[in-house]
Coordinates of C-alpha atoms in Angstrom, one line a residue:
M2 CA -24.5 15.8 -18.1
K3 CA -26.8 12.8 -17.9
N4 CA -30.2 13.0 -16.3
F5 CA -31.8 9.7 -15.3
G6 CA -35.6 10.1 -14.9
F7 CA -37.4 8.6 -11.9
A8 CA -39.2 5.9 -13.9
S9 CA -36.2 4.8 -15.9
T10 CA -34.0 4.9 -12.8
A11 CA -36.4 2.8 -10.9
I12 CA -36.8 0.2 -13.7
A13 CA -33.1 0.0 -14.1
A14 CA -32.4 -0.3 -10.4
A15 CA -35.1 -3.0 -10.1
S16 CA -33.6 -5.0 -13.0
W17 CA -30.1 -4.6 -11.6
L18 CA -31.2 -5.6 -8.1
A19 CA -33.0 -8.7 -9.3
A20 CA -30.0 -9.8 -11.4
S21 CA -27.3 -9.0 -8.9
T22 CA -28.4 -10.3 -5.5
V23 CA -27.1 -13.8 -6.1
A24 CA -23.4 -13.1 -5.3
Q25 CA -20.4 -14.5 -7.1
Q26 CA -17.2 -15.2 -5.3
V27 CA -14.7 -12.5 -6.1
D28 CA -11.0 -13.1 -5.9
P29 CA -9.8 -11.6 -2.5
I30 CA -7.1 -8.9 -2.7
V31 CA -3.9 -9.8 -0.8
I32 CA -0.8 -7.8 0.1
K33 CA 2.8 -8.7 -0.7
G34 CA 5.4 -6.0 0.0
S35 CA 4.2 -2.7 -1.2
K36 CA 1.6 -4.0 -3.6
F37 CA -1.9 -5.4 -3.8
F38 CA -2.5 -8.5 -5.8
Y39 CA -5.4 -10.7 -6.9
K40 CA -5.0 -13.8 -4.7
T41 CA -5.6 -16.4 -7.4
N42 CA -3.8 -15.2 -10.5
G43 CA -1.2 -12.9 -8.9
T44 CA -2.0 -9.9 -11.1
E45 CA -1.2 -6.6 -9.5
F46 CA -4.4 -4.7 -8.3
F47 CA -4.6 -1.0 -8.8
I48 CA -7.4 0.8 -7.0
K49 CA -9.7 2.8 -9.3
G50 CA -12.0 4.1 -6.6
V51 CA -14.7 6.6 -5.6
A52 CA -15.7 7.6 -2.0
Y53 CA -19.2 6.6 -1.5
Q54 CA -21.2 8.0 1.4
Q55 CA -24.1 10.4 1.2
D56 CA -24.7 13.1 3.8
F57 CA -21.3 12.6 5.3
T58 CA -18.1 14.6 5.2
G59 CA -15.0 12.4 5.3
N60 CA -12.2 14.9 5.6
G61 CA -11.3 14.6 9.3
S62 CA -14.9 14.3 10.5
T63 CA -14.3 10.8 11.7
T64 CA -12.2 12.1 14.5
T65 CA -15.2 13.5 16.5
T66 CA -17.0 11.8 19.3
G67 CA -20.3 12.3 21.1
G68 CA -23.9 12.9 20.2
G69 CA -25.9 11.0 17.6
T70 CA -25.1 8.8 14.6
G71 CA -24.7 11.6 12.0
Y72 CA -24.5 9.4 9.0
T73 CA -26.5 7.2 6.5
D74 CA -25.2 3.7 5.9
P75 CA -24.7 3.6 2.1
L76 CA -24.3 -0.2 2.0
A77 CA -27.7 -0.8 3.8
N78 CA -29.6 0.8 0.9
A79 CA -30.0 -1.8 -1.8
T80 CA -32.0 0.5 -4.0
G81 CA -29.3 3.1 -3.9
C82 CA -26.6 0.6 -4.7
A83 CA -28.6 -0.7 -7.6
R84 CA -29.0 2.8 -8.9
D85 CA -25.3 3.8 -8.5
I86 CA -23.3 0.7 -9.3
P87 CA -24.0 0.9 -13.1
L88 CA -22.7 4.5 -13.0
M89 CA -19.7 3.4 -11.1
Q90 CA -19.0 0.9 -13.8
E91 CA -18.9 3.7 -16.3
L92 CA -16.0 5.1 -14.3
Q93 CA -14.3 1.6 -14.3
T94 CA -14.6 1.7 -10.5
N95 CA -13.2 -1.4 -8.8
T96 CA -13.1 0.0 -5.2
I97 CA -15.3 2.2 -3.1
R98 CA -14.5 3.8 0.2
V99 CA -17.2 4.1 2.8
Y100 CA -16.7 6.3 5.9
A101 CA -19.3 4.9 8.4
L102 CA -21.4 1.8 8.4
D103 CA -24.1 0.6 10.8
P104 CA -23.0 -2.9 11.8
T105 CA -26.5 -3.8 13.0
K106 CA -27.9 -3.5 9.5
D107 CA -27.9 -6.0 6.6
H108 CA -25.3 -5.3 3.9
S109 CA -25.6 -8.5 2.0
E110 CA -27.5 -7.1 -1.0
C111 CA -25.2 -4.2 -1.7
M112 CA -22.1 -6.3 -1.1
S113 CA -23.4 -8.9 -3.5
M114 CA -24.2 -6.3 -6.2
L115 CA -20.7 -4.8 -5.7
A116 CA -19.1 -8.2 -5.9
N117 CA -20.9 -9.0 -9.1
A118 CA -19.6 -5.7 -10.5
G119 CA -16.1 -6.5 -9.5
I120 CA -16.0 -3.7 -6.9
Y121 CA -14.2 -4.0 -3.6
V122 CA -14.8 -2.1 -0.3
I123 CA -12.5 -0.2 2.0
S124 CA -14.4 0.8 5.1
D125 CA -13.5 3.2 7.9
L126 CA -14.1 1.7 11.3
G127 CA -15.4 4.7 13.2
D128 CA -18.4 6.9 12.9
P129 CA -19.1 10.5 14.0
A130 CA -20.2 9.4 17.4
T131 CA -17.6 6.8 18.2
S132 CA -14.0 7.2 17.0
I133 CA -10.6 8.5 18.1
N134 CA -10.6 12.2 18.5
R135 CA -7.5 14.2 17.7
D136 CA -7.9 16.7 20.5
T137 CA -9.1 14.2 23.2
P138 CA -7.8 10.8 22.1
E139 CA -8.7 7.6 23.9
W140 CA -8.8 3.9 23.1
N141 CA -11.4 2.3 25.3
T142 CA -13.9 -0.5 25.3
D143 CA -16.7 1.5 23.6
I144 CA -14.5 2.4 20.6
Y145 CA -13.1 -1.1 20.5
S146 CA -16.6 -2.5 20.4
R147 CA -17.6 -0.2 17.5
Y148 CA -14.5 -1.1 15.5
T149 CA -14.8 -4.8 16.0
S150 CA -18.5 -4.8 15.1
V151 CA -17.7 -3.2 11.7
V152 CA -15.0 -5.9 11.1
D153 CA -17.6 -8.5 12.0
A154 CA -20.1 -7.0 9.6
L155 CA -17.8 -7.1 6.6
A156 CA -15.1 -9.7 7.2
N157 CA -16.9 -12.6 5.5
Y158 CA -17.4 -10.8 2.2
T159 CA -14.5 -11.6 -0.2
N160 CA -14.8 -8.2 -1.7
T161 CA -13.9 -6.5 1.5
L162 CA -10.4 -5.1 0.7
G163 CA -9.5 -3.5 4.1
F164 CA -10.3 -1.2 7.0
F165 CA -9.1 2.3 8.0
A166 CA -8.6 2.6 11.8
G167 CA -8.4 6.4 11.5
N168 CA -8.9 9.3 9.0
E169 CA -6.8 12.5 9.4
V170 CA -6.8 12.1 13.2
S171 CA -3.4 13.8 13.6
N172 CA -3.3 16.8 11.3
A173 CA -0.9 19.2 13.0
P174 CA 2.3 19.0 15.1
N175 CA 0.4 19.8 18.3
N176 CA -1.9 16.7 18.1
T177 CA 0.4 14.0 16.8
A178 CA 0.2 12.3 20.2
A179 CA -3.2 11.1 19.2
S180 CA -1.5 8.8 16.7
A181 CA -0.5 6.5 19.6
F182 CA -4.1 5.7 20.2
V183 CA -4.9 5.1 16.5
K184 CA -1.8 2.8 16.2
A185 CA -3.1 0.9 19.2
A186 CA -6.4 0.5 17.3
V187 CA -4.5 -0.8 14.2
R188 CA -2.7 -3.3 16.4
D189 CA -5.9 -4.5 18.1
M190 CA -8.0 -4.8 15.0
K191 CA -5.2 -6.9 13.3
A192 CA -5.1 -9.1 16.4
Y193 CA -8.9 -9.3 16.4
I194 CA -9.1 -10.4 12.7
V195 CA -6.6 -13.2 13.5
S196 CA -8.4 -14.2 16.7
K197 CA -11.7 -14.6 14.8
N198 CA -10.0 -16.8 12.2
Y199 CA -11.1 -14.4 9.4
R200 CA -9.1 -14.4 6.2
S201 CA -6.3 -11.9 6.0
I202 CA -7.7 -8.4 5.7
G203 CA -5.6 -5.3 5.9
V204 CA -5.9 -2.5 8.5
G205 CA -4.5 0.9 7.5
Y206 CA -4.7 4.6 8.2
A207 CA -5.6 7.6 6.0
S208 CA -3.6 10.8 6.4
D209 CA -4.1 14.2 5.1
D210 CA -1.4 16.2 3.2
D211 CA 0.2 18.4 5.8
D212 CA 3.6 19.1 7.3
T213 CA 3.6 16.0 9.4
R214 CA 2.9 13.6 6.5
V215 CA 6.4 12.0 6.6
E216 CA 6.5 11.5 10.3
L217 CA 3.0 10.1 10.3
A218 CA 3.8 7.7 7.5
D219 CA 7.0 6.6 9.3
Y220 CA 5.3 6.3 12.7
F221 CA 2.5 4.0 11.5
N222 CA 5.0 1.9 9.6
C223 CA 7.8 1.6 12.2
G224 CA 8.2 -0.9 15.0
P225 CA 6.9 -4.5 15.4
A226 CA 4.9 -5.7 12.4
V227 CA 2.0 -6.6 14.7
D228 CA 1.6 -2.9 15.6
A229 CA 2.2 -1.5 12.1
I230 CA -0.3 -0.6 9.4
D231 CA -0.9 -3.0 6.4
F232 CA -1.4 -0.2 4.0
W233 CA -1.3 3.6 3.9
G234 CA -4.0 5.9 2.5
Y235 CA -3.0 9.5 1.5
N236 CA -5.7 12.2 1.2
I237 CA -4.1 14.6 -1.3
Y238 CA -5.5 17.5 -3.2
S239 CA -2.4 19.2 -4.5
W240 CA -3.1 18.7 -8.3
C241 CA -5.5 21.5 -9.1
G242 CA -6.8 22.3 -12.5
D243 CA -4.3 22.3 -15.4
S244 CA -1.1 21.2 -13.5
D245 CA 1.6 18.7 -14.0
Y246 CA 3.6 15.9 -12.3
V247 CA 6.2 18.3 -10.9
T248 CA 4.2 21.4 -10.1
S249 CA 1.5 19.4 -8.2
D250 CA 4.2 17.9 -6.0
Y251 CA 3.2 14.4 -7.2
Q252 CA 6.9 13.8 -8.1
A253 CA 8.0 14.8 -4.6
R254 CA 5.4 12.6 -2.9
T255 CA 6.3 9.7 -5.1
E256 CA 10.0 10.0 -4.2
E257 CA 9.0 10.2 -0.5
F258 CA 7.1 6.9 -0.6
S259 CA 9.5 5.1 -2.9
T260 CA 11.0 3.2 0.0
Y261 CA 7.7 2.4 1.8
N262 CA 7.2 -1.3 2.4
V263 CA 3.4 -1.6 2.5
P264 CA 1.0 -0.5 -0.3
A265 CA 0.3 3.2 -0.5
F266 CA -2.5 4.8 -2.4
F267 CA -4.5 8.0 -2.6
A268 CA -7.4 7.5 -0.2
E269 CA -8.9 10.8 -1.4
Y270 CA -8.0 12.9 -4.4
G271 CA -9.7 15.5 -6.7
C272 CA -8.9 19.1 -6.0
N273 CA -11.9 21.3 -6.6
K274 CA -10.3 24.7 -6.8
A275 CA -10.7 24.8 -10.5
Q276 CA -14.1 24.0 -12.0
P277 CA -15.0 21.7 -13.5
R278 CA -12.4 19.3 -12.3
L279 CA -10.3 18.0 -15.2
F280 CA -8.8 14.9 -13.5
Q281 CA -5.6 15.2 -15.4
E282 CA -3.9 13.7 -12.4
T283 CA -5.5 10.4 -13.2
L284 CA -3.2 9.9 -16.1
A285 CA -0.2 10.6 -13.9
L286 CA -1.4 8.4 -11.0
Y287 CA -1.8 5.4 -13.2
G288 CA 1.3 6.2 -15.4
T289 CA 4.7 4.7 -15.4
N290 CA 6.2 7.3 -13.0
M291 CA 3.8 6.5 -10.2
T292 CA 2.6 2.9 -10.5
P293 CA 5.9 1.5 -9.2
V294 CA 5.1 3.3 -5.9
W295 CA 1.4 4.0 -5.7
S296 CA -1.5 1.4 -5.9
G297 CA -4.0 3.8 -7.5
G298 CA -6.5 6.1 -5.8
I299 CA -10.0 7.0 -4.7
V300 CA -11.8 10.1 -6.1
Y301 CA -13.6 12.2 -3.5
M302 CA -16.7 12.1 -3.8
Y303 CA -19.4 10.2 -5.7
F304 CA -22.3 12.2 -4.2
Q305 CA -22.5 16.0 -4.6
E306 CA -23.5 17.4 -1.2
A307 CA -23.9 20.8 0.4
N308 CA -20.5 21.9 1.6
D309 CA -18.7 25.0 2.7
F310 CA -19.1 26.6 -0.7
G311 CA -22.7 25.7 -1.2
K312 CA -24.5 22.9 -3.1
L313 CA -23.7 22.7 -6.7
T314 CA -26.6 22.3 -9.1
E315 CA -26.9 22.4 -12.9
S316 CA -27.8 26.0 -12.8
N317 CA -24.8 27.2 -10.8
Q318 CA -22.1 24.7 -11.9
G319 CA -18.9 26.6 -12.6
D320 CA -20.2 29.9 -11.0
A321 CA -17.6 31.8 -9.1
G322 CA -17.4 31.0 -5.4
L323 CA -19.0 27.6 -5.7
S324 CA -17.0 24.4 -5.6
Q325 CA -17.9 20.9 -6.5
T326 CA -16.7 17.7 -4.9
G327 CA -19.3 15.3 -6.3
L328 CA -19.7 13.3 -9.5
V329 CA -23.4 12.7 -9.2
T330 CA -26.4 14.5 -7.7
I331 CA -29.3 12.6 -6.2
G332 CA -32.6 14.5 -6.4
D333 CA -35.5 14.5 -3.9
D334 CA -37.2 12.0 -6.2
D335 CA -34.1 9.7 -6.0
K336 CA -33.1 10.2 -9.6
A337 CA -29.4 10.3 -10.4
T338 CA -27.8 13.1 -12.5
T339 CA -24.2 12.9 -13.5
L340 CA -22.2 16.1 -13.5
K341 CA -19.5 17.4 -15.8
D342 CA -16.9 16.0 -13.4
F343 CA -18.3 12.6 -14.0
D344 CA -17.8 12.9 -17.7
N345 CA -14.3 14.3 -17.3
L346 CA -13.3 11.5 -14.9
S347 CA -14.9 8.9 -17.2
T348 CA -12.9 10.2 -20.2
Q349 CA -9.6 10.3 -18.3
I350 CA -9.9 6.9 -16.6
A351 CA -10.7 5.3 -19.9
K352 CA -7.2 6.3 -21.1
V353 CA -5.3 4.4 -18.3
S354 CA -4.1 0.8 -18.2
P355 CA -1.8 0.4 -15.3
S356 CA 0.4 -2.7 -15.1
G357 CA 2.9 -4.2 -12.7
P358 CA 4.7 -7.4 -11.8
N359 CA 3.0 -10.6 -11.1
S360 CA 3.1 -11.7 -7.5
A361 CA 5.2 -14.8 -8.3
S362 CA 7.9 -12.7 -9.9
Y363 CA 7.9 -9.9 -7.4
S364 CA 10.4 -9.8 -4.6
P365 CA 9.9 -7.0 -2.1
T366 CA 13.1 -5.1 -1.1
N367 CA 11.8 -2.2 1.0
S368 CA 12.0 -2.3 4.8
P369 CA 9.9 -0.7 7.6
Q370 CA 10.6 2.9 8.3
A371 CA 12.5 4.1 11.4
C372 CA 10.2 5.7 14.0
P373 CA 10.2 9.5 13.8
T374 CA 12.6 11.4 16.2
T375 CA 12.0 15.0 15.1
S376 CA 11.4 17.6 17.8
T377 CA 7.8 18.3 16.6
W378 CA 6.7 14.7 16.8
Q379 CA 4.8 13.9 20.0
A380 CA 3.5 10.3 19.8
A381 CA 5.4 7.7 21.9
T382 CA 6.2 4.3 20.6
A383 CA 4.6 2.8 23.7
L384 CA 1.0 2.2 22.9
P385 CA -2.2 2.2 25.0
P386 CA -3.3 -1.2 26.4
T387 CA -5.8 -3.4 24.6
P388 CA -9.4 -2.6 25.8
N389 CA -10.7 -5.4 27.8
E390 CA -14.2 -5.5 29.4
A391 CA -13.2 -8.2 31.8
V392 CA -10.4 -6.0 33.2
C393 CA -12.9 -3.2 33.8
A394 CA -15.4 -5.5 35.4
C395 CA -12.7 -6.8 37.8
M396 CA -11.9 -3.2 38.7
I397 CA -15.6 -2.3 39.3
S398 CA -16.1 -5.4 41.4
N399 CA -13.3 -4.3 43.8
L400 CA -14.7 -0.8 44.5
T401 CA -16.6 0.4 47.6
C402 CA -17.7 3.7 46.1
V403 CA -19.1 3.8 42.6
A404 CA -20.9 6.2 40.2
K405 CA -24.6 5.7 40.1
A406 CA -26.1 4.2 37.0
G407 CA -27.7 6.5 34.5
L408 CA -25.6 9.6 35.0
S409 CA -25.8 12.1 32.2
D410 CA -22.8 13.2 30.2
N411 CA -22.9 16.6 31.8
D412 CA -23.0 15.0 35.3
I413 CA -20.0 12.8 34.5
E414 CA -18.0 15.8 33.1
T415 CA -18.8 17.9 36.1
Q416 CA -17.6 15.2 38.5
F417 CA -14.5 14.5 36.5
N418 CA -13.7 18.3 36.5
Y419 CA -13.8 18.2 40.3
I420 CA -12.2 15.0 41.3
C421 CA -9.4 15.0 38.7
D422 CA -8.4 18.5 39.4
P423 CA -4.8 18.2 40.7
A424 CA -5.7 20.5 43.5
Q425 CA -7.9 17.8 44.9
G426 CA -5.2 15.1 44.9
N427 CA -4.0 12.2 42.9
Y428 CA -7.1 10.2 42.2
C429 CA -7.1 9.7 38.4
G430 CA -3.8 8.2 37.6
G431 CA -5.4 4.8 37.0
V432 CA -7.8 6.1 34.3
T433 CA -5.6 8.6 32.4
G434 CA -3.6 8.0 29.2
N435 CA -0.8 10.1 27.7
G436 CA 0.2 9.4 24.1
S437 CA 3.2 11.7 24.4
T438 CA 4.9 10.0 27.4
G439 CA 3.6 6.6 26.5
V440 CA 2.2 5.9 30.0
Y441 CA -1.4 4.8 30.4
G442 CA -3.4 4.0 33.5
A443 CA -4.5 0.3 33.7
F444 CA -8.1 1.4 33.5
S445 CA -7.8 4.1 30.9
I446 CA -9.3 1.5 28.6
C447 CA -12.6 1.5 30.4
N448 CA -15.7 3.5 29.6
S449 CA -16.3 6.9 31.3
T450 CA -18.7 5.7 34.0
E451 CA -16.3 3.0 35.0
Q452 CA -13.4 5.4 35.1
L453 CA -15.4 7.9 37.2
S454 CA -16.2 5.0 39.6
F455 CA -12.5 4.3 40.0
A456 CA -11.8 8.0 40.7
F457 CA -14.7 8.2 43.2
N458 CA -13.3 5.2 45.0
Q459 CA -9.8 6.6 45.1
Y460 CA -11.1 9.8 46.7
Y461 CA -13.3 7.8 49.1
L462 CA -10.4 5.6 50.3
N463 CA -8.2 8.7 50.9
Q464 CA -10.9 10.6 52.8
T465 CA -11.8 7.7 55.1
A466 CA -8.2 7.2 55.9
T467 CA -7.1 10.9 56.4
N468 CA -10.2 13.1 57.0
T469 CA -12.5 11.9 59.7
Q470 CA -14.5 15.1 59.5
N471 CA -15.8 14.1 56.1
T472 CA -18.7 11.9 57.2
N473 CA -20.0 11.2 53.7
P474 CA -17.1 10.9 51.3
C475 CA -19.0 8.8 48.8
N476 CA -21.7 11.3 47.9
F477 CA -20.5 13.7 45.2
N478 CA -23.8 15.6 45.2
G479 CA -25.8 12.4 45.0
N480 CA -23.9 11.0 42.0
A481 CA -22.2 8.2 43.9
Q482 CA -23.2 5.3 46.2
K483 CA -21.5 2.7 48.4
V484 CA -21.5 -0.9 47.5
S485 CA -19.9 -4.1 48.9
P486 CA -16.8 -5.2 47.0
K487 CA -17.2 -8.7 45.5
P488 CA -14.3 -9.4 43.2
A489 CA -14.2 -12.9 41.7
S490 CA -11.2 -15.1 42.3
S491 CA -10.3 -14.7 38.7
C492 CA -9.8 -10.9 39.3
K493 CA -7.1 -11.4 41.8
A494 CA -4.2 -11.0 39.4
V495 CA -5.8 -8.0 37.6
I496 CA -6.3 -6.1 40.9
S497 CA -2.8 -7.0 42.1
Q498 CA -1.0 -6.0 39.0
A499 CA -2.9 -2.8 38.5
G500 CA -2.0 -1.7 42.0
A501 CA -3.9 0.4 44.5
G502 CA -3.6 3.5 42.3
G503 CA -4.3 1.7 39.0
T504 CA -1.0 2.7 37.5
G505 CA 0.5 -0.8 37.3
S506 CA 0.9 -2.9 34.3
I507 CA -1.6 -5.7 33.8
T508 CA 0.2 -8.7 32.2
S509 CA -2.3 -11.5 32.9
A510 CA -5.6 -9.9 31.8
P511 CA -8.7 -12.1 31.3
T512 CA -9.3 -13.2 27.7
A513 CA -12.4 -11.1 27.0
T514 CA -11.6 -7.9 25.1
G515 CA -13.8 -4.9 24.3
S516 CA -17.5 -5.2 24.5
S517 CA -18.4 -6.3 21.0
T518 CA -21.3 -8.6 20.7
G519 CA -21.3 -8.6 16.9
S520 CA -20.7 -11.8 15.0
G521 CA -20.1 -12.3 11.3
S522 CA -21.7 -15.1 9.3
G523 CA -22.0 -16.4 5.8
S524 CA -19.3 -17.0 3.2
G525 CA -17.7 -15.0 0.4
S526 CA -19.4 -12.0 -0.9
G527 CA -22.8 -13.3 0.0
G528 CA -22.1 -13.4 3.7
S529 CA -24.3 -11.5 6.1
S530 CA -23.5 -10.4 9.6
S531 CA -24.7 -8.2 12.4
G532 CA -23.2 -6.5 15.4
T533 CA -23.9 -4.0 18.1
S534 CA -21.8 -1.1 19.3
S535 CA -22.1 1.4 22.0
T536 CA -22.2 4.9 20.7
S537 CA -23.2 6.6 23.9
K538 CA -20.2 8.7 24.8
A539 CA -19.6 10.6 28.0
A540 CA -16.5 12.4 29.1
A541 CA -13.4 10.3 29.2
V542 CA -9.7 10.5 30.0
V543 CA -7.5 12.0 27.4
L544 CA -4.2 13.6 26.5
G545 CA -2.4 16.6 27.8
V546 CA 0.1 17.9 30.4
P547 CA -0.5 19.1 33.0
A548 CA -4.2 18.7 32.4
F549 CA -6.3 16.6 30.1
D550 CA -9.2 18.1 28.1
F551 CA -12.3 16.3 26.8
G552 CA -14.5 19.2 25.7
I553 CA -14.8 21.1 28.9
L554 CA -13.5 18.1 30.9
K555 CA -10.1 18.4 32.6
L556 CA -8.3 15.5 34.0
A557 CA -5.0 15.5 35.8
A558 CA -2.0 13.8 34.2
Y559 CA -0.3 10.8 35.8
V560 CA 0.1 7.2 34.7
T561 CA 2.3 4.3 33.7
V562 CA 1.5 1.1 31.9
A563 CA 3.0 -0.9 29.1
A564 CA 1.1 -1.7 25.9
L565 CA -0.2 -5.2 25.1
A566 CA 0.7 -6.5 21.7
G567 CA -1.7 -7.4 18.9
A568 CA -1.0 -9.6 15.9
G569 CA -1.7 -10.3 12.3
M570 CA -0.1 -9.0 9.0
V571 CA -1.6 -9.5 5.6
V572 CA 1.0 -11.1 3.5
L573 CA 1.4 -13.7 0.8

């Protein structure tokens, strides 16, 4: 165990920071077939990574929405990066995975230091407040804006390796329909990268190790290339303690992915059931049995944090009932202390030297997988439409009864509960989406206030036409108000194609998408960028038959709309 005192750590960090903020250009990583390569010399790239995010739990937590940021951006802390990167280098780290970034902050110093150390970054696109939720999935303008702003923040750094559009979103047969919404996010982020003329950067998905792993891998890989993932991340913890290639199921998983046609790697690994972790699996992962199929892996986790088993310290390391997932502890005085797991990983990683074909001599032979057809698989191949703020603005401009500005989340949920109850009528078809049937309301892409306005207006139109006794059909306990419709001429096609009930297919949408105002700038690893995203989440339309649940919110199930296609594969 190494203990870095505060003074020595501060001096080392300051020296490292001063020497490393002038960034070098690193060779971008590109994809050909099922492998990563350095772009310039064609050498195969194997990920030797660590997950790097303090005060954040990555396993499935990025599938929640609503309430607060709930994370600390690790790449906006230059002092922390300067402290940690030399330790990462002791582990021969060439990649880090970060789970949530604040796109409004400056990442240039950390990204420059990482580049100078030869370390690439894979970033998840969501955050705890804004991402696709497995139980109440949606793909709307708020989430789109969050995802594109992260792309903008990192796209101009040459050491950005790729992005995850989801992490363990579907983790059981009863929530696999959520994968349709994640795959739409993959499609749209690929298209966005192309539309912004960024260099080719991969967009993938990280899955857990459960009974749906084969169907999940097939689903995200099947169909048109513009919709499919560019790489596959696998969170796997099956090698525990003193195990082996067969007992751990590494052999079985390697055989399963032997025909995959995009790169696959361990997005998280490091079982902590046996303490300290031995990391014997590292030798197997980078050995000759696995390197033809797998492109390395990312150890979970660099930081030791409080977890379900309690926080591990020097005094209780190895005690019964306590489990460790970290390699390093950071004290209240900001000093770094390496743990026994750090030493064990350092020893094992020093023994490996993976090699593979050069890009020029490599001819991929694998093909995309067939879409899953098992009885337990729920997600449809038809994907949600691309979120488009201009479409939503056209819809709002055509309404007579709208939700008042400034409604609380609770107010919105209460009103949705009432108006979208099937007993009230069919008012919410235009704002609901169903990942199982593959039908999506034209305005299911809009934010919750816009969706509520549409439902209010549907109710208002019905009541004014059929119920003369209702003298104030645009009230809803003071939460709605009447306005004068003023649609622009450019909205004519949108309104016509969506139809009166909003269940039509919009095929000539305005060019604006999402609500992202972020923009990247700079060049290479020294680029800097900023963006904004909306993280204020109210109730929204989700999945389910015959009712949709979002927390306590229930929405009736209707709908019918075709998905719009994205574009952009990362290839040589």
